[in-house]
JSON list of C-alpha atoms in Angstrom, two decimals:
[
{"chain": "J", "resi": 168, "resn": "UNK", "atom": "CA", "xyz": [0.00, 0.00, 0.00]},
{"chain": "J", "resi": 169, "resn": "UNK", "atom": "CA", "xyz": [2.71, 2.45, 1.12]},
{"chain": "J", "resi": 170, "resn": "UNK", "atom": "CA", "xyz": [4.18, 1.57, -2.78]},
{"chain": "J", "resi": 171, "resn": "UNK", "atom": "CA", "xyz": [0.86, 2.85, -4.35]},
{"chain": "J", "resi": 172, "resn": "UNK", "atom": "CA", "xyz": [1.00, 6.33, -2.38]},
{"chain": "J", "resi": 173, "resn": "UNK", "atom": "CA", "xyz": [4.50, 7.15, -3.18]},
{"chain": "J", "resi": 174, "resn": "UNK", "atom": "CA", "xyz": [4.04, 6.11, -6.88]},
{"chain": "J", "resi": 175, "resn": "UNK", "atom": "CA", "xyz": [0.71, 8.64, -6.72]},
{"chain": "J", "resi": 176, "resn": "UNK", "atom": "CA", "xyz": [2.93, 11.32, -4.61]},
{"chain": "J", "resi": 177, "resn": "UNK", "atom": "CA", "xyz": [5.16, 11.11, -7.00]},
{"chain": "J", "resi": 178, "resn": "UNK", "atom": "CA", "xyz": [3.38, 11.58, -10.40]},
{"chain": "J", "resi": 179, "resn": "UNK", "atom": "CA", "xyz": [1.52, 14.73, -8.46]},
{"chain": "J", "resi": 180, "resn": "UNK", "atom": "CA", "xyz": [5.13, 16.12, -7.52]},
{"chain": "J", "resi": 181, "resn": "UNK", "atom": "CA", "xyz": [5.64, 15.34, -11.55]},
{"chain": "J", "resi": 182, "resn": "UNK", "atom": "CA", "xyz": [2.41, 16.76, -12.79]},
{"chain": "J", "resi": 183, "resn": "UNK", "atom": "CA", "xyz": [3.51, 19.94, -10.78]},
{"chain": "J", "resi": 184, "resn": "UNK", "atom": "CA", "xyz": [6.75, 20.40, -11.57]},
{"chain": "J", "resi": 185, "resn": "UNK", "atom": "CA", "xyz": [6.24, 20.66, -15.45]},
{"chain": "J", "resi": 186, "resn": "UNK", "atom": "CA", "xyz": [8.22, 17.53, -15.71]},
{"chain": "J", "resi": 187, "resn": "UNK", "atom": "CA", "xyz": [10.21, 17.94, -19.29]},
{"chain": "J", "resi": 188, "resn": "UNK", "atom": "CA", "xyz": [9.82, 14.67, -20.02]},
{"chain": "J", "resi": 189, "resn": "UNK", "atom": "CA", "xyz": [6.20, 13.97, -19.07]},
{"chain": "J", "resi": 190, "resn": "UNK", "atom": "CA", "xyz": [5.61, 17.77, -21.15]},
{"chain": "J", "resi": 191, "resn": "UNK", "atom": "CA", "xyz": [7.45, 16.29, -24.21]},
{"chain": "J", "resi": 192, "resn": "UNK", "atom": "CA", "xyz": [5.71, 13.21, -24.66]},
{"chain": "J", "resi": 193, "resn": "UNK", "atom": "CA", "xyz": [2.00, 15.07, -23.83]},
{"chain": "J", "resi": 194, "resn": "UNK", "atom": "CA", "xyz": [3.00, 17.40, -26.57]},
{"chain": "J", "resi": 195, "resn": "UNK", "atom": "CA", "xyz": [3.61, 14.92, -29.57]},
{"chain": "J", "resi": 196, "resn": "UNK", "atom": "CA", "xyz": [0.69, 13.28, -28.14]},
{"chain": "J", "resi": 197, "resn": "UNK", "atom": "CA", "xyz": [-1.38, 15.86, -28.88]},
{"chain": "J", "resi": 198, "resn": "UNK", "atom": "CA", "xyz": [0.02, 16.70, -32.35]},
{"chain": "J", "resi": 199, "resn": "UNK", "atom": "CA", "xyz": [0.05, 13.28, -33.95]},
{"chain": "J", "resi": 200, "resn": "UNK", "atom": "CA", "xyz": [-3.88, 12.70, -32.73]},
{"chain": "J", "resi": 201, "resn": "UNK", "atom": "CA", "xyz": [-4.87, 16.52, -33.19]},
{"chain": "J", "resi": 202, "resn": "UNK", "atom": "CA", "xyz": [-3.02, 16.20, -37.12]},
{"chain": "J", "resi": 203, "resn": "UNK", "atom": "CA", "xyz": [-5.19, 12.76, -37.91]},
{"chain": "J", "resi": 204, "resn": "UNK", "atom": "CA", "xyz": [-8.40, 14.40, -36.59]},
{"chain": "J", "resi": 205, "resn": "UNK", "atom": "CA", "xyz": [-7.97, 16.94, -39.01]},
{"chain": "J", "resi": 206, "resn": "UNK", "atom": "CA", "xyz": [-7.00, 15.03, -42.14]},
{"chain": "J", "resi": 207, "resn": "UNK", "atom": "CA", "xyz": [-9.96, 12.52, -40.77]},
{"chain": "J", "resi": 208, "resn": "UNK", "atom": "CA", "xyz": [-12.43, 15.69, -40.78]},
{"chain": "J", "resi": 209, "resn": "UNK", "atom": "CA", "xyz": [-10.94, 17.30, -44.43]},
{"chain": "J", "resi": 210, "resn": "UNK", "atom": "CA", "xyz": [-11.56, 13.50, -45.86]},
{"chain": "J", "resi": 211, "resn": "UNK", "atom": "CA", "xyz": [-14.19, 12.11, -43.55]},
{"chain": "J", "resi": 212, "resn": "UNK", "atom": "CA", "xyz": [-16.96, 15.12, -43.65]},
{"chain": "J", "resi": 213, "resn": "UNK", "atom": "CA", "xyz": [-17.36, 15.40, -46.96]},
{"chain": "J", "resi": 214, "resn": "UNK", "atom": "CA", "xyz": [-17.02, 11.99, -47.95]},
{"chain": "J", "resi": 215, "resn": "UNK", "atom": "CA", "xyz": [-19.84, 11.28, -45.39]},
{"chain": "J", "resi": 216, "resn": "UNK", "atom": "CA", "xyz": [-22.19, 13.81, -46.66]},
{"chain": "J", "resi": 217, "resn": "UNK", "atom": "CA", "xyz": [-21.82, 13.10, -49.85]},
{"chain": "J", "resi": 218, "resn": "UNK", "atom": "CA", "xyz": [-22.82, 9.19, -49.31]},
{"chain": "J", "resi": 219, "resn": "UNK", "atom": "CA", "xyz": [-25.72, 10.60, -47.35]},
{"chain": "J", "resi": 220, "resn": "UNK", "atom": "CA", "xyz": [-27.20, 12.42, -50.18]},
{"chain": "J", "resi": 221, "resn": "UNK", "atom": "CA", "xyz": [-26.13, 10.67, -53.64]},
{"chain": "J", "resi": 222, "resn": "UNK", "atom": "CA", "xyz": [-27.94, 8.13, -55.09]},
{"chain": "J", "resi": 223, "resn": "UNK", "atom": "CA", "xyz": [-26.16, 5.00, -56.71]},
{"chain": "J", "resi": 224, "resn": "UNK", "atom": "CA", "xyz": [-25.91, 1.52, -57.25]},
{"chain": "J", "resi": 225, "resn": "UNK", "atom": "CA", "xyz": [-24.19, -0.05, -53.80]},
{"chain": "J", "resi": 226, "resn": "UNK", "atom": "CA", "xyz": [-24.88, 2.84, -51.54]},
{"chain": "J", "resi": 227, "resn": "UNK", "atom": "CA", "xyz": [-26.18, 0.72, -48.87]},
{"chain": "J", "resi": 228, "resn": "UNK", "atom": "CA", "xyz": [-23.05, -1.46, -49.17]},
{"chain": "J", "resi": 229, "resn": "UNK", "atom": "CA", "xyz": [-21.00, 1.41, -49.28]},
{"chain": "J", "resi": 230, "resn": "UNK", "atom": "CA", "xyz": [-22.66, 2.68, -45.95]},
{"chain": "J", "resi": 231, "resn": "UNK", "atom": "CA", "xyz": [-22.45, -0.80, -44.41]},
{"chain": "J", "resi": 232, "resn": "UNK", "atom": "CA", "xyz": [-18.87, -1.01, -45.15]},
{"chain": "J", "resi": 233, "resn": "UNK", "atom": "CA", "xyz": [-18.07, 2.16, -43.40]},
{"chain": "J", "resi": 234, "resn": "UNK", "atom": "CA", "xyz": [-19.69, 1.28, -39.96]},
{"chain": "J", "resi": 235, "resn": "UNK", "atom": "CA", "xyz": [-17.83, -1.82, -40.39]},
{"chain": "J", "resi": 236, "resn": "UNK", "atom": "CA", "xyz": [-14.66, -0.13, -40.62]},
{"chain": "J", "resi": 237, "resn": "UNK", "atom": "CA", "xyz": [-15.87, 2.09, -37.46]},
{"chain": "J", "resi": 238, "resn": "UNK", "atom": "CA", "xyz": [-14.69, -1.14, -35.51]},
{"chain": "J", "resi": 239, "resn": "UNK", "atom": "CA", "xyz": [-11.26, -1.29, -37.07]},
{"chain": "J", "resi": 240, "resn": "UNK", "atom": "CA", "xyz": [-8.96, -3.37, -34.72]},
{"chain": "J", "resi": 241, "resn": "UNK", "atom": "CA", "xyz": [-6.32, -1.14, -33.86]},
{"chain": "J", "resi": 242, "resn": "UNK", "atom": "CA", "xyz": [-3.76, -3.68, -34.21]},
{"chain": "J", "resi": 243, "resn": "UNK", "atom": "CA", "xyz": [-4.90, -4.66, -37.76]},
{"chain": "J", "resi": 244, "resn": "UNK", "atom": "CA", "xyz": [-4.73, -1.00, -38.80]},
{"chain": "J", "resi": 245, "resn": "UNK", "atom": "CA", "xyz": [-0.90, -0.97, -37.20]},
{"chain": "J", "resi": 246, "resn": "UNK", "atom": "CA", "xyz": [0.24, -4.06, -39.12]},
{"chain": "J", "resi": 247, "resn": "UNK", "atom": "CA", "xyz": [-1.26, -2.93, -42.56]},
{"chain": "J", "resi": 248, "resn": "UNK", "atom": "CA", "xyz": [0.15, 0.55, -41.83]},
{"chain": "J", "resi": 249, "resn": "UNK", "atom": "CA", "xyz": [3.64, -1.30, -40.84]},
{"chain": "J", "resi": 250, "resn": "UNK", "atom": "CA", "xyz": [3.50, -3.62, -44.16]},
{"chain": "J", "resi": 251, "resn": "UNK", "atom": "CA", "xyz": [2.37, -0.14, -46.45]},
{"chain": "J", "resi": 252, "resn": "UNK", "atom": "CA", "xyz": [5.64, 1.43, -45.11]},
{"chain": "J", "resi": 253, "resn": "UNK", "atom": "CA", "xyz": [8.46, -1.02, -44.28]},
{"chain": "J", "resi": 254, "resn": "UNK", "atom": "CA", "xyz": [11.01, -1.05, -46.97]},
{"chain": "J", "resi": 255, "resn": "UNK", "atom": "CA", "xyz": [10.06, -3.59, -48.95]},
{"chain": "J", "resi": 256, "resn": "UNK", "atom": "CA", "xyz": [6.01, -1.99, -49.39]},
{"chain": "J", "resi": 257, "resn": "UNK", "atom": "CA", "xyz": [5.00, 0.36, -51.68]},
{"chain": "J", "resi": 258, "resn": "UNK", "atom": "CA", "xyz": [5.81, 3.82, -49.73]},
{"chain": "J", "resi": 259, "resn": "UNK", "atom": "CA", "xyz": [8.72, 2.22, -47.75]},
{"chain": "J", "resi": 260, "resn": "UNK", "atom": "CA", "xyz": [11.24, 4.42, -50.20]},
{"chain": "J", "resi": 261, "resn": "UNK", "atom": "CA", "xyz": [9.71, 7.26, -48.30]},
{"chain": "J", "resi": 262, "resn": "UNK", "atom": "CA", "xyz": [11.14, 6.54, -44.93]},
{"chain": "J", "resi": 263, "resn": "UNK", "atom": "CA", "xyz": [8.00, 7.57, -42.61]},
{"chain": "J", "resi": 264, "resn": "UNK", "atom": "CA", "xyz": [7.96, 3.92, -40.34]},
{"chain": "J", "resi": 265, "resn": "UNK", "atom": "CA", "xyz": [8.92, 4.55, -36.83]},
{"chain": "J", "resi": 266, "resn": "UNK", "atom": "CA", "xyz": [8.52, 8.68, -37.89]},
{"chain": "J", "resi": 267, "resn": "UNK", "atom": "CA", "xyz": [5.30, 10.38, -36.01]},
{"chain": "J", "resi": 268, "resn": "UNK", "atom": "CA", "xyz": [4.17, 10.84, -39.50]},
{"chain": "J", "resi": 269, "resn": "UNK", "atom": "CA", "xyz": [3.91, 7.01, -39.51]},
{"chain": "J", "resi": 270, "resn": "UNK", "atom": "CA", "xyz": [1.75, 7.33, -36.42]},
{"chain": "J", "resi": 271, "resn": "UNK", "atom": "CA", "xyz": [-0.80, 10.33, -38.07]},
{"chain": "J", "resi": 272, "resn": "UNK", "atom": "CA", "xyz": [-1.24, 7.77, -41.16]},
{"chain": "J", "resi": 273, "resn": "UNK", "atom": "CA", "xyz": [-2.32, 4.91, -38.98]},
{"chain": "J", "resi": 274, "resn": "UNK", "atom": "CA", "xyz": [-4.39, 6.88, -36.28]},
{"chain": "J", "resi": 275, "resn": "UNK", "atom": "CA", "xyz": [-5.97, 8.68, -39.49]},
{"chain": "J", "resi": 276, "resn": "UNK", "atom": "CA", "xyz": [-6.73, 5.35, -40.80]},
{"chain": "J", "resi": 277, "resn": "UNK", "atom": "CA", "xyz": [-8.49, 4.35, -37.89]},
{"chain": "J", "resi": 278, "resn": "UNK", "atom": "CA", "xyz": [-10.40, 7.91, -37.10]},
{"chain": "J", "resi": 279, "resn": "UNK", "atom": "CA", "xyz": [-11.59, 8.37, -40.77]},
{"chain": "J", "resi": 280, "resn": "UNK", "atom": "CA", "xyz": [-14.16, 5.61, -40.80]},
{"chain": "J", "resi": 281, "resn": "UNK", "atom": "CA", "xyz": [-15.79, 6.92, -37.27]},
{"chain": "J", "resi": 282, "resn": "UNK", "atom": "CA", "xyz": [-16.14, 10.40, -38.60]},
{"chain": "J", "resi": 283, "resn": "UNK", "atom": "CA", "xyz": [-16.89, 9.48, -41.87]},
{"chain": "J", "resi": 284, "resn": "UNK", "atom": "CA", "xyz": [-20.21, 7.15, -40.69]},
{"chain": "J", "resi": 285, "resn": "UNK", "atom": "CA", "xyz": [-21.49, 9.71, -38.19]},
{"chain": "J", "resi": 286, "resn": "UNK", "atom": "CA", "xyz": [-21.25, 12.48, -40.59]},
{"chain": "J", "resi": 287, "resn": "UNK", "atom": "CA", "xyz": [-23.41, 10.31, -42.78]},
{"chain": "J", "resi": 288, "resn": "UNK", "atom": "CA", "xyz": [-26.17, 9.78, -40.31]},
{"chain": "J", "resi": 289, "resn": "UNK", "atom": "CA", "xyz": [-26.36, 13.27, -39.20]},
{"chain": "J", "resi": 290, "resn": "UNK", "atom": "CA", "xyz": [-26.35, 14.67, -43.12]},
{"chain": "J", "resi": 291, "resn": "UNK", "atom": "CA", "xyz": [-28.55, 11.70, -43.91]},
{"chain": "J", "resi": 292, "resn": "UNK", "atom": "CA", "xyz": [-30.90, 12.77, -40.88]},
{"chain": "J", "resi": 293, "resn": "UNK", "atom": "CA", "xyz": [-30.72, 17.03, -42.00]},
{"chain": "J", "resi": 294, "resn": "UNK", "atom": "CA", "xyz": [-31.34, 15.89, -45.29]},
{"chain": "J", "resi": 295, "resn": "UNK", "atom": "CA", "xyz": [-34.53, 14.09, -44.51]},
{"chain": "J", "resi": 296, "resn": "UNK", "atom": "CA", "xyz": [-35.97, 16.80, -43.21]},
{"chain": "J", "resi": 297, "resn": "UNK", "atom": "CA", "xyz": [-34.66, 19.63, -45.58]},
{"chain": "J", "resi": 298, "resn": "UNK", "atom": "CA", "xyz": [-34.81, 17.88, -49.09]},
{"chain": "J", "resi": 299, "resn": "UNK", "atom": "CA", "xyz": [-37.81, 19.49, -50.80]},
{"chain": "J", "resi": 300, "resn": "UNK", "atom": "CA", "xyz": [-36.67, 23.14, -49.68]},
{"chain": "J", "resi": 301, "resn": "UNK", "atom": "CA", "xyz": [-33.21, 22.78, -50.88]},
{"chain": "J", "resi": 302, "resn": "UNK", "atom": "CA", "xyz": [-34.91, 20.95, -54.59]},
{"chain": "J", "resi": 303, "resn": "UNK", "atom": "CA", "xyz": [-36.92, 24.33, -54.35]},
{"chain": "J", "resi": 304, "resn": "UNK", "atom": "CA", "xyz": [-34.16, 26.52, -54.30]},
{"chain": "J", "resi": 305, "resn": "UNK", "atom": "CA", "xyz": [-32.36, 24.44, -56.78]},
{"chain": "J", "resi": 306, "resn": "UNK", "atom": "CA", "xyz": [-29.44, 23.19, -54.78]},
{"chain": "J", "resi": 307, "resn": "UNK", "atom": "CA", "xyz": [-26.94, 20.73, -56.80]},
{"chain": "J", "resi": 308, "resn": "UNK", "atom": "CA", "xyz": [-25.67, 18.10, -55.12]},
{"chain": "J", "resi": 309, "resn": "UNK", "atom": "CA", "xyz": [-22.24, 19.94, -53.60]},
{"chain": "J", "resi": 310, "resn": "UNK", "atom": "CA", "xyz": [-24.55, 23.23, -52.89]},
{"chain": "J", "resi": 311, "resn": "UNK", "atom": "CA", "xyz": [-27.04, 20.61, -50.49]},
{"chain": "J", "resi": 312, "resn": "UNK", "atom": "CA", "xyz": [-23.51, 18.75, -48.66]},
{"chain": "J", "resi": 313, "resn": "UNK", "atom": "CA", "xyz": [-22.46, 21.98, -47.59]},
{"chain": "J", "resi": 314, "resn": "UNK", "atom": "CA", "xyz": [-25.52, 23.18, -46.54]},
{"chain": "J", "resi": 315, "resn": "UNK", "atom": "CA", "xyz": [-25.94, 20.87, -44.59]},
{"chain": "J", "resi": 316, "resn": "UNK", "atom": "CA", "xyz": [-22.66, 20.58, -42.93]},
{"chain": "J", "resi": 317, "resn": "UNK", "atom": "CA", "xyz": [-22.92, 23.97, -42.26]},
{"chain": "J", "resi": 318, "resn": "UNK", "atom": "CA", "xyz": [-26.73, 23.46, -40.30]},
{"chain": "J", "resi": 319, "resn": "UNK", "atom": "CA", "xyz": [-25.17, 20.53, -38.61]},
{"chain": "J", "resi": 320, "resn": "UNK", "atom": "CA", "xyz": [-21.97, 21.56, -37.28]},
{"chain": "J", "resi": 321, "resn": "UNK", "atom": "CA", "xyz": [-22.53, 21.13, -33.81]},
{"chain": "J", "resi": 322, "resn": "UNK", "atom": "CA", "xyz": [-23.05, 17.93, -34.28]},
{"chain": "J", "resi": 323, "resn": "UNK", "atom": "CA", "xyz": [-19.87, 17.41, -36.51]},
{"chain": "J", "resi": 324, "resn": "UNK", "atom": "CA", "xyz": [-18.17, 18.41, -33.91]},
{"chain": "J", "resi": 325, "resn": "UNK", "atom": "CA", "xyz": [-18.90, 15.69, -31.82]},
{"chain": "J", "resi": 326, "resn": "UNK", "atom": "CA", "xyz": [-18.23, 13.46, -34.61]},
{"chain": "J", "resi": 327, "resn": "UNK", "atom": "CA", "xyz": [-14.65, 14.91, -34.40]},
{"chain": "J", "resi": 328, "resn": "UNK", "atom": "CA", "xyz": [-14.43, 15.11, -30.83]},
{"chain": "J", "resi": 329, "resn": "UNK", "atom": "CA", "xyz": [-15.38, 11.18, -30.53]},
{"chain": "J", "resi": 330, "resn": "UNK", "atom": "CA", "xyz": [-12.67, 10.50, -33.37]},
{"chain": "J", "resi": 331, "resn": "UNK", "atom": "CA", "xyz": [-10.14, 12.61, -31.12]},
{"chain": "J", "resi": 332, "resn": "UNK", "atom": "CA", "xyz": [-11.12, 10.50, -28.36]},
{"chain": "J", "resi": 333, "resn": "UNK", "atom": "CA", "xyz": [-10.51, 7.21, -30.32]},
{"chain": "J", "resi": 334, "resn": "UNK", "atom": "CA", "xyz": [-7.13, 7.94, -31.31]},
{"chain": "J", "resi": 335, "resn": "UNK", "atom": "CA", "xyz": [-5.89, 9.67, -27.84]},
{"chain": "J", "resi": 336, "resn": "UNK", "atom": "CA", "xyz": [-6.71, 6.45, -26.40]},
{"chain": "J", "resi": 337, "resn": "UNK", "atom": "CA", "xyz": [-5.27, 3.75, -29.11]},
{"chain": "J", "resi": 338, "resn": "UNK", "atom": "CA", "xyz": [-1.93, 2.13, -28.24]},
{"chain": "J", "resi": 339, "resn": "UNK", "atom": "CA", "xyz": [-1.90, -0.88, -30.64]},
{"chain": "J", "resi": 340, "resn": "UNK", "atom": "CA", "xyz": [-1.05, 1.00, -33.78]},
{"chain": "J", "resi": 341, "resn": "UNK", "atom": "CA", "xyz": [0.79, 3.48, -33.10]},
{"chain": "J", "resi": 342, "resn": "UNK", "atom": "CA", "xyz": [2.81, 0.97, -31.09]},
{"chain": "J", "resi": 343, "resn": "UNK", "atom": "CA", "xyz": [3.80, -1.28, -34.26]},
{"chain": "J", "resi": 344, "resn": "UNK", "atom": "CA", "xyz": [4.32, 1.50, -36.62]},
{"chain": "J", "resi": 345, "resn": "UNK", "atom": "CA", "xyz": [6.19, 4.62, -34.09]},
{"chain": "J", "resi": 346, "resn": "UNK", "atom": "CA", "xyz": [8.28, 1.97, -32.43]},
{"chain": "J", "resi": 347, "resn": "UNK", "atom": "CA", "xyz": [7.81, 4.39, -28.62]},
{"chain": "J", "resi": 348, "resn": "UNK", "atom": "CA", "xyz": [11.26, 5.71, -29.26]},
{"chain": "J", "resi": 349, "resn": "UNK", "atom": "CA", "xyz": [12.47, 7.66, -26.25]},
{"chain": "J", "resi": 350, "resn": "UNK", "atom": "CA", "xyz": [12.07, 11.56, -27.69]},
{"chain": "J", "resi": 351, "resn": "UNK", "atom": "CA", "xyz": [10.85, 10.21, -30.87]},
{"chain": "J", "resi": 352, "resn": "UNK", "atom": "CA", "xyz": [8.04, 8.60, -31.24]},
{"chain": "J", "resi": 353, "resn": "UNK", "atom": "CA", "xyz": [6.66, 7.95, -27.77]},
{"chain": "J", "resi": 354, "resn": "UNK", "atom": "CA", "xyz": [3.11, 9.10, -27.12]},
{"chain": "J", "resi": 355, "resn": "UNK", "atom": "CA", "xyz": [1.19, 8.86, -23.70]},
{"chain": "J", "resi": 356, "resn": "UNK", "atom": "CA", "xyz": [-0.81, 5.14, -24.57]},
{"chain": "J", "resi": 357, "resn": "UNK", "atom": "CA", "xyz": [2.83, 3.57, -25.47]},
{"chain": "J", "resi": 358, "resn": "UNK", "atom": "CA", "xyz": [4.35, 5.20, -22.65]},
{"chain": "J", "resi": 359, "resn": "UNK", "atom": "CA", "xyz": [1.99, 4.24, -19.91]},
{"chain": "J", "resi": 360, "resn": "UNK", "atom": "CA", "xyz": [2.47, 0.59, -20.83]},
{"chain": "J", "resi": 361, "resn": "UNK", "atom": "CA", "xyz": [6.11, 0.56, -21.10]},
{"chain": "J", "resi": 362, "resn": "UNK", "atom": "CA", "xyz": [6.96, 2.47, -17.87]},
{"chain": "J", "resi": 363, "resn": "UNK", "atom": "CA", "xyz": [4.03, 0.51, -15.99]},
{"chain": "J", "resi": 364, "resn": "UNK", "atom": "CA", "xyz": [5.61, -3.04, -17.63]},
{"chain": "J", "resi": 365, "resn": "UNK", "atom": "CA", "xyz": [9.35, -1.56, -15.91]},
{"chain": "J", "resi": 366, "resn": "UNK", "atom": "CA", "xyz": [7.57, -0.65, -12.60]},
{"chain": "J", "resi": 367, "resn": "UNK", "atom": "CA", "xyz": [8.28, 3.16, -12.83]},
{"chain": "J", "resi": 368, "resn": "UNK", "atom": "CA", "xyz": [4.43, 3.56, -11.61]},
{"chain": "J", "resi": 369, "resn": "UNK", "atom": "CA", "xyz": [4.88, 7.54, -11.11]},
{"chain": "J", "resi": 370, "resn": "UNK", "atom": "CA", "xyz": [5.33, 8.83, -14.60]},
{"chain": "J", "resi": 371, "resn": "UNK", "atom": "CA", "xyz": [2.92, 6.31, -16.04]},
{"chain": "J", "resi": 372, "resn": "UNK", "atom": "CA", "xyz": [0.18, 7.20, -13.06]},
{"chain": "J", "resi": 373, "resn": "UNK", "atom": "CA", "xyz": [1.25, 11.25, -14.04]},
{"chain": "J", "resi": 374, "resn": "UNK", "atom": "CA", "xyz": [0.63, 10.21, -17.84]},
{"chain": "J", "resi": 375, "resn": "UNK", "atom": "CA", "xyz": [-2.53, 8.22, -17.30]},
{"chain": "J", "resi": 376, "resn": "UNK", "atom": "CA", "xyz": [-4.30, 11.09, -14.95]},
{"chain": "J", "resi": 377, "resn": "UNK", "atom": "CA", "xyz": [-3.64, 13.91, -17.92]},
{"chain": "J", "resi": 378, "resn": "UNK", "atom": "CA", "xyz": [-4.81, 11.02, -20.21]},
{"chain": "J", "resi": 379, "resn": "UNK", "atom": "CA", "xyz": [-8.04, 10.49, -18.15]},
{"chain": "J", "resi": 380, "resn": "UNK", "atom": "CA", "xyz": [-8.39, 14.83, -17.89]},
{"chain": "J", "resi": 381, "resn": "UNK", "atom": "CA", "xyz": [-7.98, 14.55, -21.57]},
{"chain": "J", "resi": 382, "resn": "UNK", "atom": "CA", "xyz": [-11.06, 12.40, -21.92]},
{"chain": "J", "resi": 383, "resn": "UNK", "atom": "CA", "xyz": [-13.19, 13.77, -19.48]},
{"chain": "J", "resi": 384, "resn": "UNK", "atom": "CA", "xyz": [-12.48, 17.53, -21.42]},
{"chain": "J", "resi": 385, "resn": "UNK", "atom": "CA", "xyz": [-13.74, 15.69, -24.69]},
{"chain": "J", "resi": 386, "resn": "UNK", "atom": "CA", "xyz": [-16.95, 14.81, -23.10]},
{"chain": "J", "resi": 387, "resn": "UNK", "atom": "CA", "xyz": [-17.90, 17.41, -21.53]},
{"chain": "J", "resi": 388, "resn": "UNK", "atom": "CA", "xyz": [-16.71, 19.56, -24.59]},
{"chain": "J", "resi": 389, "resn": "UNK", "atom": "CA", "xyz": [-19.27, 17.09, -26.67]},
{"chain": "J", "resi": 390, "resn": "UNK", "atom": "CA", "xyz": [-22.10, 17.31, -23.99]},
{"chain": "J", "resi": 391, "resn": "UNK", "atom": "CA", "xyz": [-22.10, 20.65, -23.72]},
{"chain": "J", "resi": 392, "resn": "UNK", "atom": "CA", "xyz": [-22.36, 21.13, -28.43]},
{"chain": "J", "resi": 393, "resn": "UNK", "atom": "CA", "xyz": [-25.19, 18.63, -28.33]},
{"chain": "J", "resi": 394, "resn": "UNK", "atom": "CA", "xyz": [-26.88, 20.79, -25.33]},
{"chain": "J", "resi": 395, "resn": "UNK", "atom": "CA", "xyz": [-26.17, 23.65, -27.77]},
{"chain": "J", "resi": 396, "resn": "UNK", "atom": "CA", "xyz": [-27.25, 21.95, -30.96]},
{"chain": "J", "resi": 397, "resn": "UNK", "atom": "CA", "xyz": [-30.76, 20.95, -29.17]},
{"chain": "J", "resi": 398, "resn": "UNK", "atom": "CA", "xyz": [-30.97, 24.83, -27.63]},
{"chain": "J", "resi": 399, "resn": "UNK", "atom": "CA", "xyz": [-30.53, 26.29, -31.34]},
{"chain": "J", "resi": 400, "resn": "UNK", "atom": "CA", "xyz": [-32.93, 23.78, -32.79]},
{"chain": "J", "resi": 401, "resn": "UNK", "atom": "CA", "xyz": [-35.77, 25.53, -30.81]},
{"chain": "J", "resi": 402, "resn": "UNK", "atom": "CA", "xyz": [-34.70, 28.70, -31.40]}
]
């Protein structure tokens, strides 16, 4: 017992101190999964809208496929990412495996999909309801996607917020294709399980409480848009 409270007493004495270390992993943390929430939102958004509103042979299997893929295991995506860039795949003469930019493609891989499928329900869902107005003011097909990712951007947001979630918390991939090299590569999720597998319980516990204030942040950032969405669909 005595163990546990110096391990916690000492990730709080870390946590206040501004620990470099504990800092400089947070921080690359923060920009590989902040980088792949973007490109998944750029990619994602309009790819899910557009599936929401256009009408062709295999939509349905289209839209299946893509809350299939919402379920990606994390390892899978790692090894397939690994394979893509290890020298002897296609983009190994580029040099990104064990590279944070190694770590953006696979957490992007893994983020686009969830984005991607809730975008298409909520579009789907606006465009339900505003179909005949926006055929009455003669809308094409790119006019009607924006519109209504522009009347549901609240909710977008969430989408984005529970892809930032997804990837803050994923160690598999970004494990098999980043390598968690010391001031490289190593993020909070691959931290936390090496220093916890050596027994240095304090900077994992100091890692593990900013990743748990992380998460909390995200959901009370994504209550408090869908309170907001609700309050300005009354207005």
């Amino acid at each position: 017992m005595q163990e546990f409270t110096d391990a916690f007493g000492a990730a709080f004495a870390l946590l206040a101190s501004g620990d470099p270390e504990l800092a400089e992993i947070v921080g690359l943390s923060l920009r590989v999964t902040l980088t792949a929430v973007a490109i998944s939102c750029l990619v994602g958004m309009p790819l899910g809208a557009l599936l929401a509103i256009a009408r062709f042979p295999g939509r349905g299997a289209a839209a299946a496929l893509l809350n299939a893929l919402m379920g990606l295991p994390p390892v899978v995506v790692g090894l397939a990412t690994y394979l893509l860039l290890s020298r002897s795949g296609p983009l190994g003469a580029l040099g990104l495996l064990y590279t944070p930019a190694a770590m953006i493609i696979a957490q992007t891989i893994l983020t686009l999909p969830l984005v991607a499928a809730l975008t298409r329900q909520t579009i789907a869902d606006l465009h339900a309801e505003h179909d005949e107005t926006l055929r009455a003011l003669g809308a094409g097909r790119w006019a009607t996607a924006l519109t209504l990712l522009h009347d549901g951007r609240f909710a977008l947001t969430t989408a984005a917020l529970a892809g930032f979630g997804r990837a803050a918390a994923e160690v598999g991939a970004v494990m098999i294709v980043g390598g968690n090299i010391a001031h490289a590569t190593r993020v909070m999720t691959t931290a936390i399980a090496l220093e916890t597998a050596r027994g240095e319980l304090a900077l994992a516990l100091g890692l593990g409480m900013i990743l748990l204030g992380i998460s909390a942040a995200v959901n009370l950032a994504a209550m408090a848009l869908r309170a907001r969405a609700e309050r300005a669909a009354h207005v």
